[in-house]
PDB file of C-alpha atoms and ligand atoms in Angstrom:
ATOM      1  CA  UNK A 241     119.783 142.230 -38.627  1.00 61.00           C
ATOM      2  CA  UNK A 242     120.894 138.764 -37.480  1.00 65.00           C
ATOM      3  CA  UNK A 243     121.424 139.808 -33.857  1.00 72.00           C
ATOM      4  CA  UNK A 244     118.137 141.737 -33.917  1.00 79.00           C
ATOM      5  CA  UNK A 245     116.341 138.596 -35.012  1.00 78.00           C
ATOM      6  CA  UNK A 246     118.146 136.478 -32.457  1.00 76.00           C
ATOM      7  CA  UNK A 247     117.220 138.893 -29.651  1.00 83.00           C
ATOM      8  CA  UNK A 248     113.597 139.107 -30.806  1.00 84.00           C
ATOM      9  CA  UNK A 249     113.498 135.329 -30.910  1.00 80.00           C
ATOM     10  CA  UNK A 250     114.933 134.926 -27.416  1.00 80.00           C
ATOM     11  CA  UNK A 251     112.543 137.530 -26.005  1.00 87.00           C
ATOM     12  CA  UNK A 252     109.497 135.971 -27.676  1.00 85.00           C
ATOM     13  CA  UNK A 253     110.538 132.494 -26.527  1.00 80.00           C
ATOM     14  CA  UNK A 254     110.765 133.703 -22.936  1.00 86.00           C
ATOM     15  CA  UNK A 255     107.413 135.518 -23.134  1.00 89.00           C
ATOM     16  CA  UNK A 256     105.820 132.579 -24.932  1.00 83.00           C
ATOM     17  CA  UNK A 257     107.012 130.084 -22.329  1.00 83.00           C
ATOM     18  CA  UNK A 258     106.033 132.420 -19.472  1.00 89.00           C
ATOM     19  CA  UNK A 259     102.462 132.721 -20.784  1.00 87.00           C
ATOM     20  CA  UNK A 260     102.212 128.961 -21.303  1.00 85.00           C
ATOM     21  CA  UNK A 261     103.682 128.230 -17.914  1.00 88.00           C
ATOM     22  CA  UNK A 262     101.207 130.528 -16.147  1.00 91.00           C
ATOM     23  CA  UNK A 263      98.309 129.029 -18.095  1.00 89.00           C
ATOM     24  CA  UNK A 264      99.436 125.472 -17.381  1.00 89.00           C
ATOM     25  CA  UNK A 265      99.859 126.201 -13.676  1.00 91.00           C
ATOM     26  CA  UNK A 266      96.386 127.794 -13.503  1.00 91.00           C
ATOM     27  CA  UNK A 267      94.939 124.775 -15.322  1.00 89.00           C
ATOM     28  CA  UNK A 268      96.710 122.308 -13.035  1.00 89.00           C
ATOM     29  CA  UNK A 269      95.457 124.199  -9.972  1.00 91.00           C
ATOM     30  CA  UNK A 270      91.890 124.099 -11.312  1.00 88.00           C
ATOM     31  CA  UNK A 271      91.704 127.888 -11.303  1.00 88.00           C
ATOM     32  CA  UNK A 272      89.309 127.944 -14.231  1.00 86.00           C
ATOM     33  CA  UNK A 273      88.097 131.476 -13.747  1.00 89.00           C
ATOM     34  CA  UNK A 274      91.580 132.927 -13.446  1.00 90.00           C
ATOM     35  CA  UNK A 275      92.660 130.902 -16.483  1.00 88.00           C
ATOM     36  CA  UNK A 276      89.749 132.195 -18.549  1.00 88.00           C
ATOM     37  CA  UNK A 277      90.524 135.769 -17.533  1.00 91.00           C
ATOM     38  CA  UNK A 278      94.219 135.380 -18.230  1.00 89.00           C
ATOM     39  CA  UNK A 279      93.658 133.690 -21.605  1.00 86.00           C
ATOM     40  CA  UNK A 280      91.245 136.405 -22.667  1.00 88.00           C
ATOM     41  CA  UNK A 281      93.518 139.244 -21.560  1.00 90.00           C
ATOM     42  CA  UNK A 282      96.568 137.784 -23.277  1.00 87.00           C
ATOM     43  CA  UNK A 283      94.868 136.577 -26.446  1.00 86.00           C
ATOM     44  CA  UNK A 284      96.221 139.251 -28.794  1.00 90.00           C
ATOM     45  CA  UNK A 285      99.709 139.531 -27.245  1.00 89.00           C
ATOM     46  CA  UNK A 286      99.928 135.743 -27.305  1.00 86.00           C
ATOM     47  CA  UNK A 287      99.072 135.660 -31.000  1.00 87.00           C
ATOM     48  CA  UNK A 288     101.684 138.312 -31.808  1.00 90.00           C
ATOM     49  CA  UNK A 289     104.290 136.566 -29.655  1.00 87.00           C
ATOM     50  CA  UNK A 290     103.594 133.143 -31.231  1.00 83.00           C
ATOM     51  CA  UNK A 291     103.885 134.618 -34.695  1.00 86.00           C
ATOM     52  CA  UNK A 292     107.193 136.349 -33.922  1.00 87.00           C
ATOM     53  CA  UNK A 293     108.481 133.270 -32.090  1.00 80.00           C
ATOM     54  CA  UNK A 294     107.749 130.959 -35.016  1.00 79.00           C
ATOM     55  CA  UNK A 295     108.822 133.402 -37.715  1.00 83.00           C
ATOM     56  CA  UNK A 296     112.148 134.294 -36.131  1.00 81.00           C
ATOM     57  CA  UNK A 297     112.657 130.639 -35.166  1.00 74.00           C
ATOM     58  CA  UNK A 298     112.206 129.348 -38.688  1.00 76.00           C
ATOM     59  CA  UNK A 299     114.432 132.118 -40.066  1.00 77.00           C
ATOM     60  CA  UNK A 300     117.179 131.239 -37.589  1.00 71.00           C
ATOM     61  CA  UNK A 301     116.862 127.518 -38.197  1.00 68.00           C
ATOM     62  CA  UNK A 302     117.388 128.089 -41.911  1.00 71.00           C
ATOM     63  CA  UNK A 303     120.528 130.048 -41.119  1.00 68.00           C
ATOM     64  CA  UNK A 304     122.007 127.288 -38.954  1.00 59.00           C
ATOM     65  CA  UNK A 305     124.335 124.820 -40.692  1.00 52.00           C
ATOM     66  CA  UNK A 306     123.076 121.846 -38.779  1.00 50.00           C
ATOM     67  CA  UNK A 307     121.804 118.378 -39.492  1.00 46.00           C
ATOM     68  CA  UNK A 308     118.616 118.696 -41.497  1.00 53.00           C
ATOM     69  CA  UNK A 309     116.735 115.950 -39.629  1.00 58.00           C
ATOM     70  CA  UNK A 310     117.222 117.773 -36.327  1.00 61.00           C
ATOM     71  CA  UNK A 311     115.880 120.934 -37.919  1.00 62.00           C
ATOM     72  CA  UNK A 312     112.773 119.122 -39.124  1.00 68.00           C
ATOM     73  CA  UNK A 313     112.183 117.515 -35.703  1.00 70.00           C
ATOM     74  CA  UNK A 314     112.321 120.965 -34.113  1.00 69.00           C
ATOM     75  CA  UNK A 315     109.910 122.587 -36.540  1.00 72.00           C
ATOM     76  CA  UNK A 316     107.501 119.644 -36.240  1.00 77.00           C
ATOM     77  CA  UNK A 317     107.719 119.719 -32.432  1.00 78.00           C
ATOM     78  CA  UNK A 318     106.952 123.418 -32.272  1.00 76.00           C
ATOM     79  CA  UNK A 319     104.168 123.200 -34.849  1.00 79.00           C
ATOM     80  CA  UNK A 320     102.637 120.177 -33.071  1.00 82.00           C
ATOM     81  CA  UNK A 321     102.786 121.714 -29.645  1.00 83.00           C
ATOM     82  CA  UNK A 322     100.697 124.733 -30.607  1.00 80.00           C
ATOM     83  CA  UNK A 323      97.468 122.919 -31.639  1.00 84.00           C
ATOM     84  CA  UNK A 324      98.053 120.529 -28.717  1.00 85.00           C
ATOM     85  CA  UNK A 325      98.138 123.506 -26.379  1.00 84.00           C
ATOM     86  CA  UNK A 326      95.097 125.128 -27.971  1.00 82.00           C
ATOM     87  CA  UNK A 327      93.061 121.916 -27.604  1.00 87.00           C
ATOM     88  CA  UNK A 328      94.533 121.217 -24.172  1.00 86.00           C
ATOM     89  CA  UNK A 329      93.460 124.585 -22.786  1.00 82.00           C
ATOM     90  CA  UNK A 330      90.113 124.630 -24.530  1.00 83.00           C
ATOM     91  CA  UNK A 331      89.141 121.174 -23.298  1.00 85.00           C
ATOM     92  CA  UNK A 332      90.899 121.758 -19.969  1.00 84.00           C
ATOM     93  CA  UNK A 333      92.938 118.638 -20.616  1.00 87.00           C
ATOM     94  CA  UNK A 334      95.883 118.825 -18.219  1.00 86.00           C
ATOM     95  CA  UNK A 335      97.853 116.072 -19.918  1.00 88.00           C
ATOM     96  CA  UNK A 336      97.691 117.768 -23.309  1.00 88.00           C
ATOM     97  CA  UNK A 337      98.600 121.167 -21.883  1.00 86.00           C
ATOM     98  CA  UNK A 338     101.621 119.775 -20.021  1.00 88.00           C
ATOM     99  CA  UNK A 339     102.657 117.667 -23.038  1.00 88.00           C
ATOM    100  CA  UNK A 340     102.630 120.697 -25.315  1.00 86.00           C
ATOM    101  CA  UNK A 341     104.653 122.729 -22.826  1.00 85.00           C
ATOM    102  CA  UNK A 342     107.242 119.953 -22.577  1.00 87.00           C
ATOM    103  CA  UNK A 343     107.320 119.635 -26.353  1.00 84.00           C
ATOM    104  CA  UNK A 344     108.078 123.344 -26.767  1.00 79.00           C
ATOM    105  CA  UNK A 345     110.740 123.295 -24.062  1.00 82.00           C
ATOM    106  CA  UNK A 346     112.235 120.151 -25.621  1.00 81.00           C
ATOM    107  CA  UNK A 347     112.277 121.683 -29.092  1.00 76.00           C
ATOM    108  CA  UNK A 348     113.871 124.842 -27.771  1.00 71.00           C
ATOM    109  CA  UNK A 349     116.426 122.845 -25.798  1.00 76.00           C
ATOM    110  CA  UNK A 350     117.415 121.057 -28.999  1.00 72.00           C
ATOM    111  CA  UNK A 351     117.712 124.369 -30.811  1.00 66.00           C
ATOM    112  CA  UNK A 352     120.041 125.642 -28.103  1.00 68.00           C
ATOM    113  CA  UNK A 353     122.131 122.478 -28.212  1.00 71.00           C
ATOM    114  CA  UNK A 354     122.555 122.575 -31.963  1.00 64.00           C
ATOM    115  CA  UNK A 355     123.474 126.256 -31.723  1.00 61.00           C
ATOM    116  CA  UNK A 356     126.267 125.309 -29.307  1.00 63.00           C
ATOM    117  CA  UNK A 357     127.422 122.664 -31.763  1.00 61.00           C
ATOM    118  CA  UNK A 358     127.469 125.302 -34.442  1.00 56.00           C
ATOM    119  CA  UNK A 359     129.733 127.614 -32.495  1.00 56.00           C
ATOM    120  CA  UNK A 360     131.986 124.640 -31.829  1.00 54.00           C
ATOM    121  CA  UNK A 361     132.372 123.966 -35.537  1.00 56.00           C
ATOM    122  CA  UNK A 362     133.251 127.634 -35.976  1.00 60.00           C
ATOM    123  CA  UNK A 363     135.886 127.419 -33.238  1.00 58.00           C
ATOM    124  CA  UNK A 364     138.046 125.327 -35.556  1.00 58.00           C
ATOM    125  CA  UNK A 365     138.333 128.409 -37.734  1.00 72.00           C
ATOM    126  CA  UNK A 366     141.080 130.564 -36.292  1.00 78.00           C
ATOM    127  CA  UNK A 367     142.586 133.683 -37.767  1.00 78.00           C
ATOM    128  CA  UNK A 368     145.594 131.774 -39.003  1.00 82.00           C
ATOM    129  CA  UNK A 369     143.509 129.169 -40.821  1.00 86.00           C
ATOM    130  CA  UNK A 370     143.727 129.954 -44.528  1.00 89.00           C
ATOM    131  CA  UNK A 371     142.537 126.595 -45.777  1.00 91.00           C
ATOM    132  CA  UNK A 372     139.872 127.607 -48.290  1.00 93.00           C
ATOM    133  CA  UNK A 373     138.016 124.324 -48.097  1.00 92.00           C
ATOM    134  CA  UNK A 374     137.769 124.337 -44.293  1.00 90.00           C
ATOM    135  CA  UNK A 375     136.628 127.956 -44.327  1.00 92.00           C
ATOM    136  CA  UNK A 376     134.072 127.101 -46.978  1.00 94.00           C
ATOM    137  CA  UNK A 377     132.670 124.169 -44.965  1.00 91.00           C
ATOM    138  CA  UNK A 378     132.417 126.325 -41.837  1.00 90.00           C
ATOM    139  CA  UNK A 379     130.986 129.496 -43.372  1.00 91.00           C
ATOM    140  CA  UNK A 380     129.484 128.871 -46.785  1.00 94.00           C
ATOM    141  CA  UNK A 381     128.293 125.297 -47.067  1.00 92.00           C
ATOM    142  CA  UNK A 382     125.017 125.878 -45.232  1.00 88.00           C
ATOM    143  CA  UNK A 383     123.735 127.999 -48.133  1.00 91.00           C
ATOM    144  CA  UNK A 384     125.836 126.905 -51.094  1.00 94.00           C
ATOM    145  CA  UNK A 385     126.197 123.205 -50.259  1.00 93.00           C
ATOM    146  CA  UNK A 386     129.265 121.005 -50.437  1.00 92.00           C
ATOM    147  CA  UNK A 387     129.332 121.099 -54.248  1.00 93.00           C
ATOM    148  CA  UNK A 388     128.171 124.728 -54.538  1.00 95.00           C
ATOM    149  CA  UNK A 389     124.761 123.735 -55.884  1.00 93.00           C
ATOM    150  CA  UNK A 390     122.492 123.978 -52.833  1.00 92.00           C
ATOM    151  CA  UNK A 391     121.178 127.483 -53.680  1.00 90.00           C
ATOM    152  CA  UNK A 392     119.547 127.972 -50.264  1.00 87.00           C
ATOM    153  CA  UNK A 393     117.851 131.366 -49.752  1.00 85.00           C
ATOM    154  CA  UNK A 394     118.480 132.221 -53.397  1.00 89.00           C
ATOM    155  CA  UNK A 395     122.220 131.522 -53.221  1.00 92.00           C
ATOM    156  CA  UNK A 396     123.844 131.288 -56.648  1.00 93.00           C
ATOM    157  CA  UNK A 397     125.056 127.956 -57.996  1.00 95.00           C
ATOM    158  CA  UNK A 398     128.822 128.169 -57.554  1.00 96.00           C
ATOM    159  CA  UNK A 399     129.484 125.210 -59.849  1.00 95.00           C
ATOM    160  CA  UNK A 400     128.310 127.271 -62.835  1.00 95.00           C
ATOM    161  CA  UNK A 401     129.243 130.767 -61.637  1.00 95.00           C
ATOM    162  CA  UNK A 402     131.278 132.718 -64.171  1.00 94.00           C
ATOM    163  CA  UNK A 403     132.258 135.410 -61.681  1.00 96.00           C
ATOM    164  CA  UNK A 404     135.965 136.297 -61.631  1.00 96.00           C
ATOM    165  CA  UNK A 405     138.113 136.074 -58.502  1.00 96.00           C
ATOM    166  CA  UNK A 406     137.959 139.787 -57.679  1.00 96.00           C
ATOM    167  CA  UNK A 407     134.182 139.895 -57.966  1.00 96.00           C
ATOM    168  CA  UNK A 408     133.972 136.807 -55.741  1.00 96.00           C
ATOM    169  CA  UNK A 409     136.194 138.491 -53.155  1.00 96.00           C
ATOM    170  CA  UNK A 410     133.958 141.577 -53.287  1.00 96.00           C
ATOM    171  CA  UNK A 411     130.719 139.632 -52.765  1.00 96.00           C
ATOM    172  CA  UNK A 412     132.228 137.612 -49.899  1.00 95.00           C
ATOM    173  CA  UNK A 413     133.455 140.830 -48.255  1.00 94.00           C
ATOM    174  CA  UNK A 414     130.338 142.898 -48.747  1.00 93.00           C
ATOM    175  CA  UNK A 415     127.581 140.300 -49.113  1.00 93.00           C
ATOM    176  CA  UNK A 416     124.549 140.604 -51.371  1.00 92.00           C
ATOM    177  CA  UNK A 417     120.842 140.094 -50.625  1.00 90.00           C
ATOM    178  CA  UNK A 418     120.530 137.021 -48.367  1.00 87.00           C
ATOM    179  CA  UNK A 419     124.297 136.539 -48.256  1.00 90.00           C
ATOM    180  CA  UNK A 420     125.734 138.368 -45.257  1.00 89.00           C
ATOM    181  CA  UNK A 421     129.083 140.192 -45.518  1.00 91.00           C
ATOM    182  CA  UNK A 422     132.088 138.268 -44.226  1.00 91.00           C
ATOM    183  CA  UNK A 423     134.485 141.205 -43.846  1.00 89.00           C
ATOM    184  CA  UNK A 424     134.196 141.078 -40.046  1.00 84.00           C
ATOM    185  CA  UNK A 425     134.251 137.301 -39.780  1.00 87.00           C
ATOM    186  CA  UNK A 426     137.136 136.418 -42.076  1.00 90.00           C
ATOM    187  CA  UNK A 427     140.329 138.371 -42.708  1.00 91.00           C
ATOM    188  CA  UNK A 428     141.610 139.414 -46.157  1.00 93.00           C
ATOM    189  CA  UNK A 429     143.763 136.346 -46.581  1.00 93.00           C
ATOM    190  CA  UNK A 430     140.939 133.997 -45.575  1.00 94.00           C
ATOM    191  CA  UNK A 431     138.478 135.702 -47.909  1.00 95.00           C
ATOM    192  CA  UNK A 432     140.921 135.267 -50.789  1.00 95.00           C
ATOM    193  CA  UNK A 433     141.475 131.601 -49.855  1.00 95.00           C
ATOM    194  CA  UNK A 434     137.773 130.826 -49.701  1.00 95.00           C
ATOM    195  CA  UNK A 435     137.132 132.741 -52.944  1.00 96.00           C
ATOM    196  CA  UNK A 436     139.825 130.674 -54.633  1.00 95.00           C
ATOM    197  CA  UNK A 437     138.275 127.527 -53.236  1.00 95.00           C
ATOM    198  CA  UNK A 438     134.888 128.435 -54.755  1.00 96.00           C
ATOM    199  CA  UNK A 439     136.591 128.571 -58.151  1.00 95.00           C
ATOM    200  CA  UNK A 440     137.512 124.891 -57.762  1.00 95.00           C
ATOM    201  CA  UNK A 441     133.805 124.053 -57.520  1.00 94.00           C
ATOM    202  CA  UNK A 442     133.386 125.079 -61.170  1.00 90.00           C
ATOM    203  CA  UNK A 443     132.624 122.144 -63.342  1.00 78.00           C
TER     204      UNK A 443
HETATM  205  C1  HEC B  98     123.064 132.905 -45.778  1.00 56.65           C
HETATM  206  C2  HEC B  98     123.370 132.165 -46.949  1.00 56.65           C
HETATM  207  C3  HEC B  98     124.733 132.346 -47.590  1.00 56.65           C
HETATM  208  C4  HEC B  98     125.953 132.106 -47.034  1.00 56.65           C
HETATM  209  C5  HEC B  98     126.263 131.644 -45.631  1.00 56.65           C
HETATM  210  C6  HEC B  98     126.936 132.374 -48.061  1.00 56.65           C
HETATM  211  N1  HEC B  98     126.305 132.755 -49.205  1.00 56.65           N
HETATM  212 FE1  HEC B  98     127.195 133.173 -50.980  1.00 56.65          FE
HETATM  213  N2  HEC B  98     125.414 133.704 -51.766  1.00 56.65           N
HETATM  214  C7  HEC B  98     124.224 133.667 -51.105  1.00 56.65           C
HETATM  215  C8  HEC B  98     123.207 134.285 -51.942  1.00 56.65           C
HETATM  216  C9  HEC B  98     121.740 134.430 -51.585  1.00 56.65           C
HETATM  217  C10 HEC B  98     123.847 134.686 -53.128  1.00 56.65           C
HETATM  218  C11 HEC B  98     123.209 135.397 -54.320  1.00 56.65           C
HETATM  219  C12 HEC B  98     123.285 136.895 -54.130  1.00 56.65           C
HETATM  220  C13 HEC B  98     122.609 137.605 -55.276  1.00 56.65           C
HETATM  221  O1  HEC B  98     123.242 137.752 -56.318  1.00 56.65           O
HETATM  222  O2  HEC B  98     121.444 137.959 -55.105  1.00 56.65           O
HETATM  223  C14 HEC B  98     125.242 134.305 -52.991  1.00 56.65           C
HETATM  224  C15 HEC B  98     126.191 134.525 -53.965  1.00 56.65           C
HETATM  225  C16 HEC B  98     127.508 134.156 -53.854  1.00 56.65           C
HETATM  226  C17 HEC B  98     128.510 134.304 -54.905  1.00 56.65           C
HETATM  227  C18 HEC B  98     128.274 134.906 -56.259  1.00 56.65           C
HETATM  228  C19 HEC B  98     127.974 133.857 -57.274  1.00 56.65           C
HETATM  229  C20 HEC B  98     127.493 134.428 -58.599  1.00 56.65           C
HETATM  230  O3  HEC B  98     127.859 133.882 -59.622  1.00 56.65           O
HETATM  231  O4  HEC B  98     126.730 135.408 -58.553  1.00 56.65           O
HETATM  232  C21 HEC B  98     129.688 133.822 -54.413  1.00 56.65           C
HETATM  233  C22 HEC B  98     131.017 133.737 -55.134  1.00 56.65           C
HETATM  234  C23 HEC B  98     129.424 133.362 -53.063  1.00 56.65           C
HETATM  235  N3  HEC B  98     128.093 133.574 -52.759  1.00 56.65           N
HETATM  236  C24 HEC B  98     130.368 132.813 -52.229  1.00 56.65           C
HETATM  237  C25 HEC B  98     130.173 132.554 -50.901  1.00 56.65           C
HETATM  238  C26 HEC B  98     131.215 132.183 -49.975  1.00 56.65           C
HETATM  239  C27 HEC B  98     132.655 131.959 -50.357  1.00 56.65           C
HETATM  240  C28 HEC B  98     130.631 132.062 -48.752  1.00 56.65           C
HETATM  241  C29 HEC B  98     131.309 131.755 -47.438  1.00 56.65           C
HETATM  242  C30 HEC B  98     132.392 132.636 -47.049  1.00 56.65           C
HETATM  243  C31 HEC B  98     129.222 132.317 -48.904  1.00 56.65           C
HETATM  244  N4  HEC B  98     128.978 132.628 -50.212  1.00 56.65           N
HETATM  245  C32 HEC B  98     128.288 132.231 -47.880  1.00 56.65           C
HETATM  246  C33 HEC B  98     123.982 133.135 -49.856  1.00 56.65           C
HETATM  247  C34 HEC B  98     124.963 132.766 -48.951  1.00 56.65           C
END
């Protein structure tokens, strides 16, 4: 499902930017009639695309283990740019329309950059790394938090979990609800190491 969401997001971002770019160009060229026609024709697709773009974007941002402030800046930038664009096009205000376009591109650029940072932090995790704590920081902390208490997306509080080691290994392997399976990301030895590490979070 993750890759499906990522692909939907990428596609909607491209379509979204393409529509905005065309509209901005028409506005800048004073082609009012063409702009009105284009806006009318693309009204419904644009609404569907914006909805998918935002929805998949927010879902993906939640899944990324990145600095929270950056995440908030991105969401605010995207949410700000939409009313700016709506007003900009309605009032034929070129500055506003261009500003909103730049804001969206900027927000998306930041999302891309932080995604790259994410894959870098995952690079440190090689097949031979069986340090439970390092594996936990790289793969689990975004939902469970450093101390196991974050409970993001309904994650269970690991500091009070009474689950035994085997059950922990099973849930890490196979996942449950919002927790994705790790059987293809971590090998047996790593899963055991990270499961053992979670037991140390118990108070
Ligand atoms: C996308 C968020 C997410 C990530 C990443 C994640 N988990 Fe979870 N985890 C959850 C959720 C949600 C649950 C609760 C599942 C349920 O019972 O509905 C959970 C439950 C658990 C439980 C069971 C706790 C209990 O008492 O029921 C363990 C153990 C656990 N996770 C360990 C890990 C480990 C170790 C990793 C990293 C390898 C990890 N999780 C990564 C979301 C996540």
